[in-house]
CSV table of C-alpha atoms in Angstrom, one decimal:
chain,number,residue,atom,x,y,z
X,298,MET,CA,-6.7,-21.2,64.6
X,299,PRO,CA,-3.4,-22.7,63.7
X,300,THR,CA,-1.4,-21.2,60.9
X,301,THR,CA,1.3,-22.8,58.8
X,302,SER,CA,3.0,-19.3,58.4
X,303,VAL,CA,6.5,-18.6,59.3
X,304,THR,CA,7.7,-14.9,60.0
X,305,VAL,CA,11.0,-14.2,59.2
X,306,VAL,CA,13.6,-11.7,61.1
X,307,GLU,CA,14.8,-9.5,58.7
X,308,THR,CA,18.2,-7.3,58.6
X,309,PRO,CA,19.1,-5.0,55.5
X,310,LEU,CA,21.1,-8.0,53.6
X,311,VAL,CA,18.2,-10.5,54.5
X,312,THR,CA,15.8,-8.1,53.0
X,313,THR,CA,17.9,-7.3,49.9
X,314,LEU,CA,18.2,-11.1,49.3
X,315,LEU,CA,14.5,-11.6,49.7
X,316,ALA,CA,13.6,-8.8,47.4
X,317,LEU,CA,15.6,-10.4,44.6
X,318,ALA,CA,14.4,-14.0,45.5
X,319,ASP,CA,10.7,-12.7,45.7
X,320,ASP,CA,11.3,-10.9,42.1
X,321,ALA,CA,12.6,-14.3,40.3
X,322,LEU,CA,10.4,-16.3,42.1
X,323,ILE,CA,7.0,-14.3,41.6
X,324,LEU,CA,8.2,-13.2,37.7
X,325,GLY,CA,9.4,-17.3,37.4
X,326,HIS,CA,6.0,-18.5,38.7
X,327,ARG,CA,4.1,-15.9,36.2
X,328,THR,CA,5.9,-17.1,33.1
X,329,SER,CA,5.5,-20.8,34.0
X,330,GLU,CA,1.7,-20.1,33.8
X,331,TRP,CA,2.1,-20.0,30.1
X,332,THR,CA,3.0,-23.5,30.0
X,333,GLY,CA,0.1,-24.9,27.9
X,334,HIS,CA,-0.8,-21.8,26.3
X,335,ALA,CA,1.9,-20.3,24.5
X,336,PRO,CA,1.1,-19.3,21.3
X,337,LEU,CA,3.8,-21.8,19.5
X,338,LEU,CA,5.3,-25.1,21.1
X,339,GLU,CA,9.0,-23.4,20.2
X,340,GLU,CA,7.8,-20.2,22.5
X,341,GLU,CA,6.1,-22.3,25.3
X,342,LEU,CA,9.6,-24.1,25.9
X,343,ALA,CA,11.3,-20.7,25.6
X,344,LEU,CA,9.0,-19.4,28.3
X,345,ALA,CA,9.4,-22.5,30.3
X,346,ASN,CA,13.2,-22.4,30.1
X,347,ILE,CA,12.9,-18.8,31.3
X,348,ALA,CA,10.7,-19.7,34.2
X,349,LEU,CA,13.1,-22.3,35.2
X,350,ASP,CA,15.9,-19.8,35.1
X,351,LEU,CA,14.2,-17.4,37.3
X,352,ILE,CA,13.1,-20.0,39.7
X,353,GLY,CA,16.6,-21.6,39.9
X,354,GLN,CA,17.8,-17.9,40.5
X,355,ALA,CA,15.2,-17.9,43.4
X,356,ARG,CA,16.2,-21.0,45.1
X,357,ALA,CA,20.0,-19.7,45.2
X,358,LEU,CA,18.8,-16.6,46.8
X,359,TYR,CA,16.5,-18.2,49.3
X,360,GLN,CA,19.3,-20.8,50.2
X,361,ALA,CA,21.5,-17.9,50.7
X,362,ALA,CA,18.8,-16.0,53.0
X,363,GLY,CA,18.2,-19.0,54.8
X,364,GLU,CA,21.8,-19.3,56.1
X,365,LEU,CA,21.2,-16.1,57.7
X,366,THR,CA,17.7,-16.8,59.2
X,367,GLY,CA,17.4,-20.4,59.6
X,368,HIS,CA,14.5,-21.0,57.1
X,369,SER,CA,14.7,-23.5,54.6
X,370,GLU,CA,14.0,-22.6,51.0
X,371,ASP,CA,10.8,-23.9,50.8
X,372,GLU,CA,9.6,-21.9,54.1
X,373,LEU,CA,10.6,-18.9,52.2
X,374,ALA,CA,8.8,-19.7,49.1
X,375,TYR,CA,5.9,-21.2,50.5
X,376,LEU,CA,5.0,-20.3,53.9
X,377,ARG,CA,5.2,-16.5,53.9
X,378,ASP,CA,1.9,-14.6,53.7
X,379,PRO,CA,1.8,-11.7,51.0
X,380,PRO,CA,2.8,-9.0,53.2
X,381,ALA,CA,6.0,-10.5,54.0
X,382,PHE,CA,6.9,-10.9,50.1
X,383,ARG,CA,9.3,-8.3,49.1
X,384,ASN,CA,9.1,-8.5,45.1
X,385,ALA,CA,8.4,-5.5,43.1
X,386,LEU,CA,4.8,-5.1,42.0
X,387,ILE,CA,5.3,-5.7,38.1
X,388,MET,CA,6.4,-9.2,38.9
X,389,GLU,CA,2.7,-10.1,40.3
X,390,LEU,CA,0.8,-8.3,37.6
X,391,PRO,CA,-1.2,-11.0,35.8
X,392,ASN,CA,0.2,-12.2,32.3
X,393,GLY,CA,-2.2,-10.3,30.2
X,394,ASP,CA,-1.7,-11.1,26.5
X,395,PHE,CA,1.8,-12.2,25.0
X,396,ALA,CA,2.6,-8.7,24.4
X,397,PHE,CA,2.2,-7.7,28.1
X,398,THR,CA,4.2,-10.9,29.1
X,399,ILE,CA,6.9,-10.1,26.8
X,400,ALA,CA,7.1,-6.3,27.5
X,401,ARG,CA,7.7,-7.2,31.3
X,402,LEU,CA,10.0,-9.6,30.9
X,403,PHE,CA,12.2,-7.2,28.6
X,404,PHE,CA,11.8,-4.1,31.1
X,405,VAL,CA,12.5,-6.4,34.1
X,406,SER,CA,15.5,-8.4,32.7
X,407,VAL,CA,17.1,-5.1,31.8
X,408,ALA,CA,16.6,-4.0,35.4
X,409,SER,CA,17.9,-7.3,36.5
X,410,ASP,CA,21.3,-7.4,34.2
X,411,HIS,CA,22.0,-3.9,35.8
X,412,ARG,CA,21.5,-5.4,39.3
X,413,TRP,CA,23.1,-8.7,38.6
X,414,ARG,CA,26.4,-6.7,37.2
X,415,SER,CA,26.6,-4.5,40.6
X,416,GLY,CA,26.0,-7.7,42.4
X,417,LEU,CA,28.9,-9.2,41.3
X,418,ALA,CA,31.0,-7.2,43.9
X,419,GLU,CA,28.6,-8.1,46.8
X,420,PRO,CA,30.1,-11.4,48.6
X,421,ALA,CA,26.3,-12.5,49.3
X,422,LEU,CA,25.7,-12.2,46.0
X,423,SER,CA,28.5,-13.0,43.5
X,424,ALA,CA,28.1,-16.3,42.8
X,425,VAL,CA,24.4,-15.7,42.1
X,426,ALA,CA,24.8,-13.0,40.1
X,427,GLU,CA,27.7,-14.5,37.7
X,428,LYS,CA,25.3,-17.5,36.9
X,429,ALA,CA,22.2,-15.3,36.7
X,430,LEU,CA,24.1,-12.6,34.3
X,431,LYS,CA,24.2,-15.0,31.5
X,432,GLU,CA,20.6,-16.2,32.1
X,433,THR,CA,19.4,-12.7,32.0
X,434,ALA,CA,21.6,-11.9,28.7
X,435,TYR,CA,19.5,-14.5,27.0
X,436,HIS,CA,16.0,-13.3,28.5
X,437,ILE,CA,17.0,-9.8,27.2
X,438,ARG,CA,18.0,-10.8,23.7
X,439,HIS,CA,14.6,-13.1,23.4
X,440,ALA,CA,12.0,-10.4,24.7
X,441,ALA,CA,13.9,-7.6,22.8
X,442,GLU,CA,13.6,-9.6,19.7
X,443,TRP,CA,9.9,-10.2,20.4
X,444,LEU,CA,9.2,-6.7,21.3
X,445,ILE,CA,10.5,-5.5,18.3
X,446,ARG,CA,8.4,-7.9,16.2
X,447,LEU,CA,5.6,-7.1,17.9
X,448,GLY,CA,5.7,-3.6,18.0
X,449,ASP,CA,6.7,-3.2,14.2
X,450,GLY,CA,4.5,-6.0,13.2
X,451,THR,CA,1.0,-6.0,12.4
X,452,ALA,CA,-1.5,-3.2,13.6
X,453,GLU,CA,-2.9,-5.7,15.9
X,454,SER,CA,0.4,-6.5,17.3
X,455,HIS,CA,1.3,-2.7,17.7
X,456,ARG,CA,-1.5,-2.1,19.4
X,457,ARG,CA,-1.3,-4.5,21.9
X,458,ALA,CA,2.5,-3.7,22.5
X,459,GLN,CA,1.9,-0.4,22.8
X,460,GLU,CA,-1.0,-0.8,25.5
X,461,ALA,CA,1.5,-3.3,27.3
X,462,VAL,CA,4.2,-0.5,27.5
X,463,GLU,CA,1.9,1.9,28.7
X,464,THR,CA,0.2,-0.1,31.2
X,465,LEU,CA,3.4,-1.5,32.5
X,466,TRP,CA,5.5,2.1,32.5
X,467,PRO,CA,4.3,3.2,36.0
X,468,TYR,CA,5.3,0.0,37.6
X,469,THR,CA,9.2,0.3,36.2
X,470,GLY,CA,10.0,3.1,38.7
X,471,GLU,CA,10.2,0.4,41.4
X,472,ILE,CA,12.8,-2.0,39.5
X,473,THR,CA,15.4,0.9,38.3
X,474,GLU,CA,17.8,1.6,40.9
X,475,ALA,CA,19.6,3.4,37.7
X,476,ARG,CA,17.2,5.1,35.8
X,477,ALA,CA,19.1,6.4,33.1
X,478,ALA,CA,21.0,3.3,32.4
X,479,TRP,CA,17.8,1.6,32.2
X,480,LEU,CA,16.4,4.0,29.7
X,481,ARG,CA,19.6,3.7,27.8
X,482,ALA,CA,19.0,0.0,27.2
X,483,VAL,CA,15.3,0.4,26.6
X,484,THR,CA,15.0,3.2,24.1
X,485,PRO,CA,16.8,1.9,21.6
X,486,VAL,CA,14.4,-1.1,21.5
X,487,LEU,CA,11.3,0.7,21.7
X,488,ASP,CA,12.6,2.9,19.0
X,489,ARG,CA,13.2,-0.1,16.7
X,490,ALA,CA,9.8,-1.5,17.6
X,491,THR,CA,8.3,1.8,16.5
X,492,LEU,CA,6.6,2.0,20.3
X,493,ARG,CA,6.5,5.2,21.9
X,494,GLN,CA,8.2,5.7,25.1
X,495,PRO,CA,5.5,6.9,27.8
X,496,ASN,CA,7.1,10.1,29.7
X,497,ASP,CA,8.3,9.1,33.2
X,498,GLY,CA,5.7,10.4,35.8
X,499,TRP,CA,3.9,9.2,38.9
X,500,MET,CA,5.5,5.6,39.7
X,501,GLN,CA,4.0,2.6,41.4
X,502,SER,CA,5.7,1.2,44.4
X,503,GLY,CA,4.9,-0.6,47.9
X,504,GLY,CA,6.2,-3.9,46.8
X,505,ARG,CA,9.4,-3.8,48.8
X,506,ALA,CA,7.4,-2.9,51.8
X,507,GLY,CA,5.0,-5.7,51.6
X,508,ARG,CA,2.1,-3.5,50.1
X,509,HIS,CA,0.7,-5.5,47.2
X,510,THR,CA,-1.8,-5.5,44.6
X,511,GLU,CA,-4.7,-7.9,44.9
X,512,HIS,CA,-2.9,-10.5,42.7
X,513,LEU,CA,-0.2,-11.4,44.5
X,514,GLY,CA,-2.8,-13.1,47.3
X,515,HIS,CA,-4.5,-15.1,44.4
X,516,LEU,CA,-1.1,-16.3,43.0
X,517,LEU,CA,0.2,-17.3,46.5
X,518,VAL,CA,-2.8,-19.2,47.1
X,519,GLU,CA,-2.3,-21.5,44.0
X,520,MET,CA,1.6,-21.6,44.4
X,521,GLN,CA,1.4,-22.4,48.2
X,522,ALA,CA,-1.9,-24.5,48.5
X,523,LEU,CA,0.0,-28.0,48.4
X,524,PRO,CA,2.5,-27.1,51.0
X,525,ARG,CA,0.2,-25.4,53.2
X,526,THR,CA,-2.6,-28.2,52.9
X,527,PHE,CA,-0.4,-31.1,53.4
X,528,PRO,CA,2.8,-29.9,55.5
X,529,GLY,CA,6.3,-31.6,54.9
X,530,ALA,CA,4.7,-33.1,51.7
X,531,THR,CA,7.4,-34.9,49.6
X,532,TRP,CA,7.7,-36.4,46.2
H,182,MET,CA,4.2,-17.5,0.8
H,183,GLY,CA,1.1,-15.6,0.5
H,184,GLY,CA,-1.0,-13.6,3.2
H,185,GLU,CA,0.3,-10.1,2.3
H,186,THR,CA,-3.0,-8.7,2.1
H,187,ASP,CA,-2.4,-5.5,4.0
H,188,GLY,CA,0.7,-4.6,3.1
H,189,GLN,CA,2.2,-6.4,6.4
H,190,PRO,CA,5.6,-8.1,6.2
H,191,LYS,CA,6.1,-11.6,5.2
H,192,GLY,CA,5.9,-13.9,7.7
H,193,GLY,CA,4.7,-11.6,10.4
H,194,MET,CA,3.9,-13.7,13.5
H,195,MET,CA,0.4,-12.5,14.3
H,196,ALA,CA,-0.7,-12.3,10.6
H,197,ASP,CA,0.1,-15.6,9.5
H,198,PRO,CA,0.1,-18.2,12.3
H,199,ALA,CA,1.8,-20.8,9.7
H,200,THR,CA,5.3,-19.4,10.2
H,201,ARG,CA,8.1,-20.7,8.5
H,202,LEU,CA,10.0,-24.2,8.8
H,203,TRP,CA,13.4,-24.0,9.4
H,204,GLU,CA,15.7,-27.3,10.1
H,205,VAL,CA,18.1,-26.9,13.2
H,206,PHE,CA,21.6,-28.5,13.1
H,207,VAL,CA,23.4,-28.8,16.4
H,208,ARG,CA,27.2,-29.4,16.9
H,209,ALA,CA,27.8,-31.2,20.4
H,210,ARG,CA,31.4,-30.9,20.9
H,211,ASN,CA,34.3,-29.4,19.0
H,212,GLY,CA,35.7,-31.7,16.3
H,213,LEU,CA,32.4,-33.0,15.2
H,214,ALA,CA,30.2,-32.0,12.6
H,215,HIS,CA,26.8,-30.5,13.0
H,216,ARG,CA,24.3,-33.0,13.0
H,217,HIS,CA,20.4,-32.5,12.0
H,218,ALA,CA,18.4,-32.1,15.6
H,219,GLY,CA,14.8,-31.4,14.2
H,220,SER,CA,12.9,-28.6,13.0
H,221,VAL,CA,11.2,-25.4,14.6
H,222,HIS,CA,8.5,-22.8,13.4
H,223,ALA,CA,10.1,-19.2,13.6
H,224,ALA,CA,9.1,-16.1,11.4
H,225,ASP,CA,12.7,-15.4,10.5
H,226,ALA,CA,16.4,-16.3,11.2
H,227,GLU,CA,16.9,-14.7,14.5
H,228,MET,CA,13.9,-16.2,16.0
H,229,ALA,CA,14.5,-19.7,14.5
H,230,LEU,CA,17.7,-19.5,16.4
H,231,GLN,CA,16.3,-18.6,19.6
H,232,ALA,CA,13.7,-21.3,19.1
H,233,ALA,CA,16.2,-23.8,18.1
H,234,ARG,CA,18.3,-22.9,21.2
H,235,ASP,CA,15.1,-23.5,23.5
H,236,VAL,CA,14.0,-26.8,22.0
H,237,TYR,CA,17.0,-28.4,21.0
H,238,THR,CA,19.9,-27.4,23.5
H,239,ARG,CA,17.9,-27.8,26.8
H,240,ARG,CA,20.3,-30.4,28.3
H,241,GLY,CA,23.7,-29.1,27.1
H,242,GLU,CA,23.7,-30.8,23.7
H,243,GLY,CA,25.1,-27.8,22.2
H,244,LEU,CA,28.2,-25.6,21.3
H,245,SER,CA,26.8,-24.2,18.2
H,246,ILE,CA,23.7,-24.2,16.1
H,247,TRP,CA,22.7,-24.1,12.4
H,248,VAL,CA,19.4,-23.0,11.3
H,249,VAL,CA,18.6,-23.4,7.4
H,250,PRO,CA,15.0,-22.8,6.0
H,251,SER,CA,13.4,-25.9,5.1
H,252,ALA,CA,12.2,-24.7,1.8
H,253,GLU,CA,15.9,-24.4,0.9
H,254,ILE,CA,16.7,-27.8,1.1
H,255,VAL,CA,17.0,-29.7,-2.0
H,256,ALA,CA,15.9,-33.0,-1.6
H,257,SER,CA,16.2,-36.3,-3.7
H,258,ASP,CA,12.7,-37.9,-5.4
H,259,PRO,CA,11.7,-40.9,-3.5
H,260,SER,CA,11.0,-42.6,-6.9
H,261,ASP,CA,14.7,-41.9,-8.1
H,262,LYS,CA,15.6,-44.4,-5.3
H,263,ASP,CA,16.6,-47.4,-7.3
H,264,SER,CA,18.4,-45.6,-9.7
H,265,LEU,CA,20.4,-43.3,-7.1
H,266,PHE,CA,20.9,-46.1,-4.7
H,267,GLU,CA,20.7,-49.6,-5.8
H,268,PRO,CA,23.7,-49.7,-7.8
H,269,THR,CA,25.9,-49.4,-4.5
H,270,GLY,CA,24.6,-52.6,-3.3
H,271,SER,CA,26.6,-54.9,-5.4
H,272,LYS,CA,29.9,-53.2,-4.3
H,273,ILE,CA,30.6,-54.4,-1.4
H,274,TYR,CA,34.5,-53.6,-1.7
H,275,ARG,CA,33.5,-49.9,-0.8
H,276,HIS,CA,33.0,-51.0,2.8
H,277,PRO,CA,35.8,-50.6,5.1
H,278,THR,CA,34.8,-54.2,6.7
H,279,PHE,CA,37.9,-55.7,5.4
H,280,TYR,CA,40.0,-53.5,7.4
H,281,GLU,CA,40.8,-54.0,11.2
H,282,VAL,CA,40.4,-50.5,12.9
H,283,PRO,CA,43.0,-50.2,15.9
H,284,ASP,CA,41.1,-49.1,19.0
H,285,GLU,CA,43.5,-45.9,19.3
H,286,VAL,CA,41.9,-44.5,16.2
H,287,GLY,CA,38.8,-43.8,18.0
H,288,ASN,CA,36.0,-41.9,16.8
H,289,MET,CA,35.9,-42.5,13.0
């Protein structure tokens, strides 16, 4: 059976670029799924803005990876199979409720901020990092303020926020290259949100090596359906 | 506002979906005044500021945002229209239409 899939030859730099690009694309796609479902019109636009920031970051990174591999950004986004994706598992988890979406955005954004800061000194990343840092600062602000209000809100919002934090915690090991720095930024927000910080224990991993949860395949089927069904489609 | 049945903070998002209304003012460039852009719903000032940013400055419209609780705005009564505004109708000499404004003056 013919396949439309591409296979990418990965050098360490290509893998680095793809990991960052896939993180941004997959979380951007997840965030965009709130369009039409957010609790408030204002929040709908906020999440759409964030999704577009992330997809913009992904595009810039795919273009950089494309220059090294000869693949177009569309090929890299739409024509790789799930095991070729290098995103961390936390990005592909279903949105769950609003508390889960916000807690994930907060945890990921704090880690991204750190990654972009070190990226400023890396020639292949500096341009993307400089732009992404400003976007990420707003993502952190938005998610942190929401998390504080959900955690320190009603009994129901607190319960949901606490549950989200517990569920997500084992997935945060894969996104924190500097755990201590990440915790220094996360702990004060959890405190203000009156949320209990889980202990660091066993951590999920495998996304960077292409071993994904069942959720990524479903996400990609939807995201890639059009370019795979109508190769070369334009609009 | 009511809804404080179980001791929860006023304006709690999930407790009260009818969150407060805020008026949004955006200043587009240095030297211009803030102009009314519209309104947003938000539980408190910080979230109102963020909502205003997300709703009204998506296309580079803003350098500065003000948000003001809509309830704090004091508005004139429509039925006072005649007494408030009618008297100016006969005072055309207050309009600057008798002057030529040189092009160099620019944005007045």
